[in-house]
Amino acid sequence: SAINAISSDDLALAEAGCEFLESAIRDHQNYLTIEYIRIASKQFTNDSILYMRFIKLMCKIASMGEDEFRLSEKCGAVQDIVALCTTDDILVQMNAVQLLISLAETHCGLEYMSTGDVITWLVTTSCGKLLENSNMAFQGPDPLISAEALRVLGTVFVKAAEKHFDLLNKMHASIVTHFLHRIQHYFEEGSEEEKLAALGALADFAINSISTLQLVMETSARTSASLVGAWMDLLINTRSELVSAVLQSVAVVLSQPDDVFIANTLCHSAHQSIPESEHREKITSLKRLLLGKIGTARNISTMGHLLKLATQPVEGPRFAAVNLMRAMAEQPTGWGLQQLFQYTVSPSLEGNFPLYLQERLTEYSKEGKDWKFALILAVAHNPNRGHLPAEVNEKIELMVQQGAYYLPPHTDVQTMEA
């Protein structure tokens, strides 16, 4: 049978058996089939490779849809997945923790993760465990798994935002505070891997709702320093990979559509009586405040810092700066577009955004040209572009027609002469 084929030494046969069962359950949502798969898996609990094969199949089934998740939970498959991922065996954890993402593919799964302490486990595994009867003492996380658990937690935050799931109000306030304080600790004292994982997790948390972004902007683990300050301080005297990650994390927040922020905020009844216009003003204010923190950290205007990076040779920070300007250009009310085009402090590319945008020779690699063209398209597609001068709009339309890889005609001549 297909279930027996899963445990075959013939990997092709095992894969075919899994695909057949996935298709059968997708078409018929058969509870008994899921239960038979789970029962069969119990024969291999002492064989980690074969048991993981069954668990991965159960993960795929649970992530198919709301009904499939309910059936998987009813027969105990979801509980088996969680038990494997949260085992005390750190080596198993390292190989299995990514599987928890499959449970976040449905609203039912997110509800299960919230009420079943899976989210709490991810926070304590990535950030350490608060000790009972203490607001300060905690048991530190295992460094072998903490960064990966942070990445998984961040992905769960993203899934919750996509599904308008009010994750913040499902988490205990002490767990949220502990998470944010430990993120600040990672920024200030963590390894580079921990800093990178923390950047992703914090941005993914921030995009869930207006409330989560506001919480990020207001949190301070110590009276002398804020979370967002520690976030932006990573731009100072640090490696280019971290600089890139900081700018990309801010771009993640700015790229989250205002409508998604508002829809997720309205999931909570306390915010439903507030006019939508006030929500839009709030999210714009928070986004602008976050963006301005870049300039504060660098003691320069944010645009000055971004254009300086965008015209320098190091690719990582350059691409990240271009992407963040792309996120600014996409802001639907036009505030980002205005901030970009008002930056004309000098006639150089580094001091003049309109000149920088129109110069097609700032990038030479395919990846660089793709980043730059994404910025051009964001400007071109912004409905507020009509406020720009006519000659600028004409140039933007021409650049869109020319495409990402256009080179001015004289470039080829110069190349041949060289």
CSV table of C-alpha atoms in Angstrom, one decimal:
chain,number,residue,atom,x,y,z
A,1,SER,CA,0.0,0.0,0.0
A,2,ALA,CA,1.0,3.6,-0.3
A,3,ILE,CA,1.4,3.9,3.5
A,4,ASN,CA,3.8,0.9,3.5
A,5,ALA,CA,5.7,2.5,0.7
A,6,ILE,CA,6.7,5.5,2.9
A,7,SER,CA,9.1,3.3,4.9
A,8,SER,CA,10.6,1.7,1.8
A,9,ASP,CA,14.4,1.8,1.3
A,10,ASP,CA,13.7,2.9,-2.3
A,11,LEU,CA,13.5,6.7,-2.0
A,12,ALA,CA,11.6,7.1,-5.3
A,13,LEU,CA,9.0,4.6,-4.1
A,14,ALA,CA,8.7,6.3,-0.7
A,15,GLU,CA,8.3,9.7,-2.4
A,16,ALA,CA,5.7,8.3,-4.7
A,17,GLY,CA,3.8,6.9,-1.8
A,18,CYS,CA,3.8,10.3,0.0
A,19,GLU,CA,2.6,12.1,-3.1
A,20,PHE,CA,-0.2,9.6,-3.6
A,21,LEU,CA,-1.4,10.0,0.0
A,22,GLU,CA,-1.2,13.8,-0.2
A,23,SER,CA,-3.3,13.8,-3.4
A,24,ALA,CA,-5.8,11.4,-1.9
A,25,ILE,CA,-6.3,13.5,1.2
A,26,ARG,CA,-6.4,16.8,-0.7
A,27,ASP,CA,-9.2,15.4,-2.9
A,28,HIS,CA,-11.2,13.5,-0.2
A,29,GLN,CA,-10.1,14.9,3.3
A,30,ASN,CA,-10.3,11.3,4.6
A,31,TYR,CA,-9.9,11.2,8.4
A,32,LEU,CA,-9.1,7.4,8.4
A,33,THR,CA,-6.2,7.8,6.0
A,34,ILE,CA,-4.6,10.5,8.2
A,35,GLU,CA,-5.1,8.2,11.2
A,36,TYR,CA,-3.6,5.2,9.5
A,37,ILE,CA,-0.6,7.3,8.5
A,38,ARG,CA,-0.2,8.3,12.2
A,39,ILE,CA,-0.6,4.7,13.4
A,40,ALA,CA,1.9,3.5,10.9
A,41,SER,CA,4.4,6.1,12.0
A,42,LYS,CA,4.5,4.7,15.5
A,43,GLN,CA,6.4,1.6,14.3
A,44,PHE,CA,9.4,3.9,13.5
A,45,THR,CA,9.7,6.1,16.5
A,46,ASN,CA,13.2,4.5,17.2
A,47,ASP,CA,14.2,5.1,13.6
A,48,SER,CA,14.7,8.9,13.3
A,49,ILE,CA,15.0,8.9,9.5
A,50,LEU,CA,11.8,7.0,8.8
A,51,TYR,CA,9.8,8.6,11.6
A,52,MET,CA,10.8,12.0,10.2
A,53,ARG,CA,9.5,10.9,6.8
A,54,PHE,CA,6.1,10.3,8.3
A,55,ILE,CA,6.1,13.5,10.4
A,56,LYS,CA,6.9,15.6,7.3
A,57,LEU,CA,4.0,14.0,5.5
A,58,MET,CA,1.7,14.8,8.4
A,59,CYS,CA,3.0,18.4,8.3
A,60,LYS,CA,2.1,18.7,4.6
A,61,ILE,CA,-1.4,17.3,5.3
A,62,ALA,CA,-2.0,19.6,8.3
A,63,SER,CA,-1.0,22.6,6.2
A,64,MET,CA,-3.4,21.9,3.3
A,65,GLY,CA,-6.3,23.8,4.8
A,66,GLU,CA,-8.5,24.4,7.8
A,67,ASP,CA,-10.4,21.0,7.5
A,68,GLU,CA,-7.2,19.0,7.0
A,69,PHE,CA,-5.7,20.7,10.1
A,70,ARG,CA,-8.8,19.9,12.2
A,71,LEU,CA,-8.7,16.2,11.1
A,72,SER,CA,-5.0,16.1,11.8
A,73,GLU,CA,-5.5,17.5,15.3
A,74,LYS,CA,-8.4,15.1,15.9
A,75,CYS,CA,-6.4,12.0,15.2
A,76,GLY,CA,-3.3,13.3,17.1
A,77,ALA,CA,-1.0,14.0,14.2
A,78,VAL,CA,-0.6,17.6,15.1
A,79,GLN,CA,0.3,16.7,18.7
A,80,ASP,CA,2.9,14.3,17.3
A,81,ILE,CA,4.5,17.0,15.2
A,82,VAL,CA,4.7,19.4,18.2
A,83,ALA,CA,6.0,16.7,20.5
A,84,LEU,CA,8.9,15.9,18.1
A,85,CYS,CA,9.8,19.6,17.6
A,86,THR,CA,9.7,20.4,21.3
A,87,THR,CA,11.5,17.3,22.5
A,88,ASP,CA,14.4,17.8,25.0
A,89,ASP,CA,16.8,16.2,22.5
A,90,ILE,CA,18.6,19.3,21.1
A,91,LEU,CA,19.8,17.5,18.0
A,92,VAL,CA,16.2,16.5,17.1
A,93,GLN,CA,15.0,20.1,17.8
A,94,MET,CA,17.6,21.4,15.4
A,95,ASN,CA,16.4,19.2,12.6
A,96,ALA,CA,12.6,19.5,13.4
A,97,VAL,CA,11.9,23.0,14.6
A,98,GLN,CA,11.3,24.3,11.0
A,99,LEU,CA,8.4,21.9,10.8
A,100,LEU,CA,6.4,24.1,13.1
A,101,ILE,CA,6.0,26.6,10.2
A,102,SER,CA,3.6,24.1,8.6
A,103,LEU,CA,1.2,24.6,11.5
A,104,ALA,CA,1.0,28.3,10.8
A,105,GLU,CA,-0.4,27.8,7.3
A,106,THR,CA,-4.0,27.9,8.6
A,107,HIS,CA,-6.1,29.9,11.0
A,108,CYS,CA,-6.8,26.8,13.0
A,109,GLY,CA,-3.1,26.1,13.2
A,110,LEU,CA,-2.3,29.5,14.5
A,111,GLU,CA,-5.0,29.2,17.1
A,112,TYR,CA,-3.6,25.8,18.1
A,113,MET,CA,-0.1,27.3,18.4
A,114,SER,CA,-1.3,30.2,20.5
A,115,THR,CA,-3.5,28.2,22.9
A,116,GLY,CA,-1.2,25.2,23.0
A,117,ASP,CA,1.8,27.0,24.1
A,118,VAL,CA,3.8,26.4,20.9
A,119,ILE,CA,4.3,30.2,20.4
A,120,THR,CA,5.5,30.4,24.1
A,121,TRP,CA,7.9,27.5,23.5
A,122,LEU,CA,9.4,29.2,20.5
A,123,VAL,CA,9.9,32.4,22.5
A,124,THR,CA,11.5,30.7,25.4
A,125,THR,CA,13.6,28.5,23.1
A,126,SER,CA,14.8,31.6,21.2
A,127,CYS,CA,15.0,34.1,24.0
A,128,GLY,CA,15.4,32.1,27.2
A,129,LYS,CA,12.9,31.1,29.9
A,130,LEU,CA,11.6,33.5,32.6
A,131,LEU,CA,11.9,31.9,36.0
A,132,GLU,CA,8.8,31.7,38.2
A,133,ASN,CA,8.2,34.5,40.7
A,134,SER,CA,10.7,36.7,39.0
A,135,ASN,CA,10.4,39.6,36.5
A,136,MET,CA,14.1,39.7,35.8
A,137,ALA,CA,15.8,36.3,36.2
A,138,PHE,CA,15.7,33.8,33.4
A,139,GLN,CA,17.3,30.7,32.1
A,140,GLY,CA,19.3,31.5,28.9
A,141,PRO,CA,18.4,29.8,25.6
A,142,ASP,CA,20.6,27.1,24.1
A,143,PRO,CA,22.8,28.8,21.5
A,144,LEU,CA,22.6,25.8,19.2
A,145,ILE,CA,18.9,26.3,18.6
A,146,SER,CA,18.1,29.9,19.6
A,147,ALA,CA,18.8,31.6,16.3
A,148,GLU,CA,16.9,29.0,14.3
A,149,ALA,CA,13.9,29.2,16.7
A,150,LEU,CA,14.0,33.0,16.2
A,151,ARG,CA,13.8,32.6,12.4
A,152,VAL,CA,10.9,30.1,12.8
A,153,LEU,CA,9.1,32.5,15.2
A,154,GLY,CA,9.5,35.3,12.7
A,155,THR,CA,8.0,33.2,9.9
A,156,VAL,CA,5.0,32.4,12.2
A,157,PHE,CA,4.6,36.2,12.8
A,158,VAL,CA,4.5,36.7,9.0
A,159,LYS,CA,1.9,33.9,8.5
A,160,ALA,CA,-0.2,35.4,11.2
A,161,ALA,CA,-0.1,38.8,9.5
A,162,GLU,CA,-1.1,37.3,6.2
A,163,LYS,CA,-4.1,35.6,7.7
A,164,HIS,CA,-5.2,38.6,9.8
A,165,PHE,CA,-4.7,36.6,12.9
A,166,ASP,CA,-4.5,38.7,16.1
A,167,LEU,CA,-1.4,37.0,17.5
A,168,LEU,CA,-0.5,39.8,19.9
A,169,ASN,CA,-3.6,39.5,21.9
A,170,LYS,CA,-3.2,35.7,22.0
A,171,MET,CA,0.2,36.0,23.6
A,172,HIS,CA,0.6,36.7,27.3
A,173,ALA,CA,1.9,40.2,27.9
A,174,SER,CA,4.9,39.0,29.9
A,175,ILE,CA,5.9,36.7,27.0
A,176,VAL,CA,5.7,39.6,24.5
A,177,THR,CA,7.7,41.9,26.8
A,178,HIS,CA,10.3,39.2,27.4
A,179,PHE,CA,10.6,38.6,23.6
A,180,LEU,CA,11.1,42.3,22.9
A,181,HIS,CA,13.6,42.8,25.7
A,182,ARG,CA,15.7,39.8,24.6
A,183,ILE,CA,15.7,41.1,21.0
A,184,GLN,CA,17.2,44.3,22.4
A,185,HIS,CA,19.8,42.2,24.3
A,186,TYR,CA,20.7,40.4,21.1
A,187,PHE,CA,21.2,43.7,19.3
A,188,GLU,CA,23.4,45.0,22.1
A,189,GLU,CA,25.4,41.9,23.1
A,190,GLY,CA,24.5,39.0,20.8
A,191,SER,CA,26.6,37.2,18.2
A,192,GLU,CA,26.3,38.2,14.6
A,193,GLU,CA,24.1,35.2,13.9
A,194,GLU,CA,21.8,36.2,16.8
A,195,LYS,CA,21.7,39.8,15.7
A,196,LEU,CA,20.7,38.8,12.1
A,197,ALA,CA,18.0,36.4,13.4
A,198,ALA,CA,16.7,39.0,15.8
A,199,LEU,CA,16.5,41.6,13.0
A,200,GLY,CA,14.3,39.4,11.0
A,201,ALA,CA,12.1,38.3,13.9
A,202,LEU,CA,11.6,41.9,15.1
A,203,ALA,CA,10.6,43.2,11.7
A,204,ASP,CA,8.2,40.2,11.3
A,205,PHE,CA,6.6,40.9,14.6
A,206,ALA,CA,6.3,44.6,13.9
A,207,ILE,CA,4.3,44.1,10.7
A,208,ASN,CA,1.4,42.3,12.4
A,209,SER,CA,-0.6,45.3,13.3
A,210,ILE,CA,-0.4,49.0,14.3
A,211,SER,CA,-0.3,47.8,17.9
A,212,THR,CA,2.8,45.6,17.3
A,213,LEU,CA,4.7,48.3,15.5
A,214,GLN,CA,3.8,50.9,18.1
A,215,LEU,CA,4.9,48.5,20.8
A,216,VAL,CA,8.3,48.0,19.0
A,217,MET,CA,8.7,51.8,18.8
A,218,GLU,CA,7.9,52.3,22.5
A,219,THR,CA,9.7,49.4,24.1
A,220,SER,CA,12.9,49.9,26.2
A,221,ALA,CA,14.7,47.1,28.1
A,222,ARG,CA,16.7,49.7,29.9
A,223,THR,CA,15.9,53.3,30.9
A,224,SER,CA,18.9,54.6,29.0
A,225,ALA,CA,18.2,52.9,25.7
A,226,SER,CA,15.3,52.0,23.5
A,227,LEU,CA,14.7,48.9,21.4
A,228,VAL,CA,14.5,50.9,18.2
A,229,GLY,CA,17.6,52.8,19.2
A,230,ALA,CA,19.5,49.5,19.6
A,231,TRP,CA,18.1,48.4,16.3
A,232,MET,CA,19.5,51.4,14.4
A,233,ASP,CA,22.7,51.4,16.4
A,234,LEU,CA,23.6,48.3,14.4
A,235,LEU,CA,24.3,50.6,11.5
A,236,ILE,CA,27.3,52.1,13.3
A,237,ASN,CA,30.8,50.5,13.1
A,238,THR,CA,29.5,47.2,12.0
A,239,ARG,CA,30.0,44.8,9.1
A,240,SER,CA,28.3,45.3,5.8
A,241,GLU,CA,26.1,42.2,6.3
A,242,LEU,CA,24.5,43.7,9.4
A,243,VAL,CA,24.1,47.1,7.8
A,244,SER,CA,22.3,45.4,4.9
A,245,ALA,CA,20.1,43.4,7.3
A,246,VAL,CA,19.1,46.6,9.3
A,247,LEU,CA,18.0,48.4,6.1
A,248,GLN,CA,16.2,45.4,4.8
A,249,SER,CA,14.3,44.9,8.1
A,250,VAL,CA,13.1,48.5,7.9
A,251,ALA,CA,12.1,47.9,4.3
A,252,VAL,CA,10.0,44.9,5.5
A,253,VAL,CA,8.1,47.2,7.8
A,254,LEU,CA,7.6,50.0,5.2
A,255,SER,CA,6.6,47.4,2.6
A,256,GLN,CA,3.7,46.0,4.6
A,257,PRO,CA,0.6,47.6,3.0
A,258,ASP,CA,-1.2,50.1,5.2
A,259,ASP,CA,-4.4,48.1,4.5
A,260,VAL,CA,-2.9,45.0,6.0
A,261,PHE,CA,-1.8,46.9,9.1
A,262,ILE,CA,-5.3,48.3,9.5
A,263,ALA,CA,-7.2,45.0,8.7
A,264,ASN,CA,-5.1,43.2,11.4
A,265,THR,CA,-5.6,46.0,13.9
A,266,LEU,CA,-9.4,45.9,13.3
A,267,CYS,CA,-9.4,42.2,14.3
A,268,HIS,CA,-9.4,43.4,17.9
A,269,SER,CA,-12.7,44.9,18.9
A,270,ALA,CA,-11.1,47.7,21.0
A,271,HIS,CA,-9.9,49.3,17.7
A,272,GLN,CA,-13.1,48.9,15.7
A,273,SER,CA,-14.7,52.2,16.9
A,274,ILE,CA,-11.7,54.3,15.7
A,275,PRO,CA,-12.2,55.9,12.3
A,276,GLU,CA,-10.1,54.3,9.5
A,277,SER,CA,-8.6,57.7,8.7
A,278,GLU,CA,-7.0,57.8,12.2
A,279,HIS,CA,-5.5,54.4,11.7
A,280,ARG,CA,-4.0,55.5,8.4
A,281,GLU,CA,-2.5,58.6,10.1
A,282,LYS,CA,-1.1,56.5,12.9
A,283,ILE,CA,0.6,53.9,10.6
A,284,THR,CA,2.0,56.7,8.5
A,285,SER,CA,3.4,58.4,11.6
A,286,LEU,CA,5.0,55.2,12.9
A,287,LYS,CA,6.6,54.3,9.5
A,288,ARG,CA,8.0,57.8,9.2
A,289,LEU,CA,9.3,57.8,12.7
A,290,LEU,CA,11.0,54.4,12.2
A,291,LEU,CA,12.6,55.6,8.9
A,292,GLY,CA,13.8,58.8,10.6
A,293,LYS,CA,15.7,56.7,13.3
A,294,ILE,CA,18.2,55.7,10.6
A,295,GLY,CA,19.3,59.3,10.2
A,296,THR,CA,19.3,59.8,14.0
A,297,ALA,CA,21.6,56.8,14.5
A,298,ARG,CA,24.0,58.0,11.7
A,299,ASN,CA,23.8,61.7,12.7
A,300,ILE,CA,22.9,62.5,9.1
A,301,SER,CA,19.6,62.8,7.2
A,302,THR,CA,18.1,59.4,6.4
A,303,MET,CA,18.1,60.2,2.7
A,304,GLY,CA,21.7,61.4,2.9
A,305,HIS,CA,22.7,58.1,4.4
A,306,LEU,CA,20.7,56.0,1.9
A,307,LEU,CA,22.0,57.8,-1.1
A,308,LYS,CA,25.5,57.6,0.2
A,309,LEU,CA,25.2,53.8,0.5
A,310,ALA,CA,23.4,53.6,-2.9
A,311,THR,CA,26.4,55.2,-4.7
A,312,GLN,CA,29.1,53.2,-3.0
A,313,PRO,CA,30.7,50.0,-4.3
A,314,VAL,CA,29.8,47.5,-1.6
A,315,GLU,CA,26.8,45.6,-3.0
A,316,GLY,CA,25.0,44.4,0.1
A,317,PRO,CA,24.4,47.8,1.7
A,318,ARG,CA,23.9,49.4,-1.7
A,319,PHE,CA,21.2,47.0,-2.7
A,320,ALA,CA,19.5,47.3,0.7
A,321,ALA,CA,19.5,51.1,0.5
A,322,VAL,CA,17.9,50.9,-3.0
A,323,ASN,CA,15.3,48.5,-1.7
A,324,LEU,CA,14.5,50.7,1.2
A,325,MET,CA,14.0,53.7,-1.2
A,326,ARG,CA,11.8,51.4,-3.2
A,327,ALA,CA,9.7,50.8,-0.1
A,328,MET,CA,9.5,54.6,0.5
A,329,ALA,CA,8.4,55.2,-3.1
A,330,GLU,CA,5.5,52.6,-2.7
A,331,GLN,CA,3.8,54.5,0.2
A,332,PRO,CA,0.3,55.0,-1.0
A,333,THR,CA,-0.3,58.5,0.4
A,334,GLY,CA,2.8,59.8,-1.3
A,335,TRP,CA,4.8,60.8,1.7
A,336,GLY,CA,7.7,58.6,0.8
A,337,LEU,CA,7.8,59.9,-2.8
A,338,GLN,CA,7.8,63.4,-1.5
A,339,GLN,CA,10.7,62.7,0.8
A,340,LEU,CA,12.7,61.1,-2.0
A,341,PHE,CA,12.2,63.9,-4.6
A,342,GLN,CA,12.7,66.7,-2.1
A,343,TYR,CA,16.3,65.5,-1.4
A,344,THR,CA,18.3,67.7,-3.7
A,345,VAL,CA,21.0,69.1,-1.5
A,346,SER,CA,23.8,69.0,-4.2
A,347,PRO,CA,24.2,68.4,-7.9
A,348,SER,CA,25.9,65.0,-7.2
A,349,LEU,CA,24.3,61.6,-7.4
A,350,GLU,CA,24.9,61.2,-3.6
A,351,GLY,CA,23.1,64.5,-2.9
A,352,ASN,CA,20.3,64.5,-5.4
A,353,PHE,CA,17.7,61.7,-5.6
A,354,PRO,CA,16.1,62.8,-9.0
A,355,LEU,CA,19.6,62.7,-10.6
A,356,TYR,CA,20.4,59.4,-8.9
A,357,LEU,CA,17.1,57.8,-10.2
A,358,GLN,CA,17.7,58.9,-13.8
A,359,GLU,CA,21.3,57.8,-13.9
A,360,ARG,CA,21.3,54.3,-15.5
A,361,LEU,CA,25.0,53.6,-14.9
A,362,THR,CA,24.8,53.3,-11.1
A,363,GLU,CA,24.5,49.5,-11.4
A,364,TYR,CA,26.3,47.0,-13.6
A,365,SER,CA,25.3,43.5,-12.4
A,366,LYS,CA,22.0,41.9,-13.2
A,367,GLU,CA,21.0,41.9,-9.5
A,368,GLY,CA,21.8,45.5,-9.1
A,369,LYS,CA,19.9,46.5,-12.2
A,370,ASP,CA,16.9,44.6,-10.9
A,371,TRP,CA,17.0,46.4,-7.5
A,372,LYS,CA,17.3,49.8,-9.3
A,373,PHE,CA,14.5,49.0,-11.7
A,374,ALA,CA,12.2,47.9,-8.9
A,375,LEU,CA,12.7,51.4,-7.4
A,376,ILE,CA,11.9,53.0,-10.8
A,377,LEU,CA,8.7,51.0,-11.1
A,378,ALA,CA,7.7,51.9,-7.6
A,379,VAL,CA,8.0,55.6,-8.4
A,380,ALA,CA,6.2,55.1,-11.8
A,381,HIS,CA,3.3,53.2,-10.2
A,382,ASN,CA,2.7,55.5,-7.3
A,383,PRO,CA,-0.7,57.3,-7.8
A,384,ASN,CA,0.8,60.5,-6.4
A,385,ARG,CA,3.4,60.8,-9.1
A,386,GLY,CA,1.3,63.4,-10.8
A,387,HIS,CA,2.6,66.0,-8.4
A,388,LEU,CA,6.1,65.7,-9.9
A,389,PRO,CA,7.3,68.0,-12.6
A,390,ALA,CA,6.2,67.0,-16.1
A,391,GLU,CA,9.7,66.5,-17.4
A,392,VAL,CA,10.5,64.2,-14.5
A,393,ASN,CA,7.4,62.1,-15.2
A,394,GLU,CA,8.3,61.9,-18.9
A,395,LYS,CA,11.8,60.6,-17.9
A,396,ILE,CA,10.3,58.1,-15.6
A,397,GLU,CA,7.9,56.8,-18.3
A,398,LEU,CA,10.9,56.5,-20.7
A,399,MET,CA,12.9,54.6,-18.2
A,400,VAL,CA,10.1,52.1,-17.7
A,401,GLN,CA,9.9,51.6,-21.4
A,402,GLN,CA,13.6,51.1,-21.7
A,403,GLY,CA,13.5,48.3,-19.1
A,404,ALA,CA,15.9,47.2,-16.4
A,405,TYR,CA,19.0,46.5,-18.5
A,406,TYR,CA,19.1,49.6,-20.7
A,407,LEU,CA,22.4,51.2,-21.3
A,408,PRO,CA,22.9,54.7,-22.9
A,409,PRO,CA,24.3,54.3,-26.4
A,410,HIS,CA,27.6,56.0,-25.7
A,411,THR,CA,28.4,53.3,-23.1
A,412,ASP,CA,29.0,50.7,-25.7
A,413,VAL,CA,31.4,53.1,-27.6
A,414,GLN,CA,33.3,53.7,-24.4
A,415,THR,CA,33.6,50.0,-23.7
A,416,MET,CA,34.9,49.3,-27.1
A,417,GLU,CA,37.5,52.1,-26.9
A,418,ALA,CA,38.6,50.7,-23.5
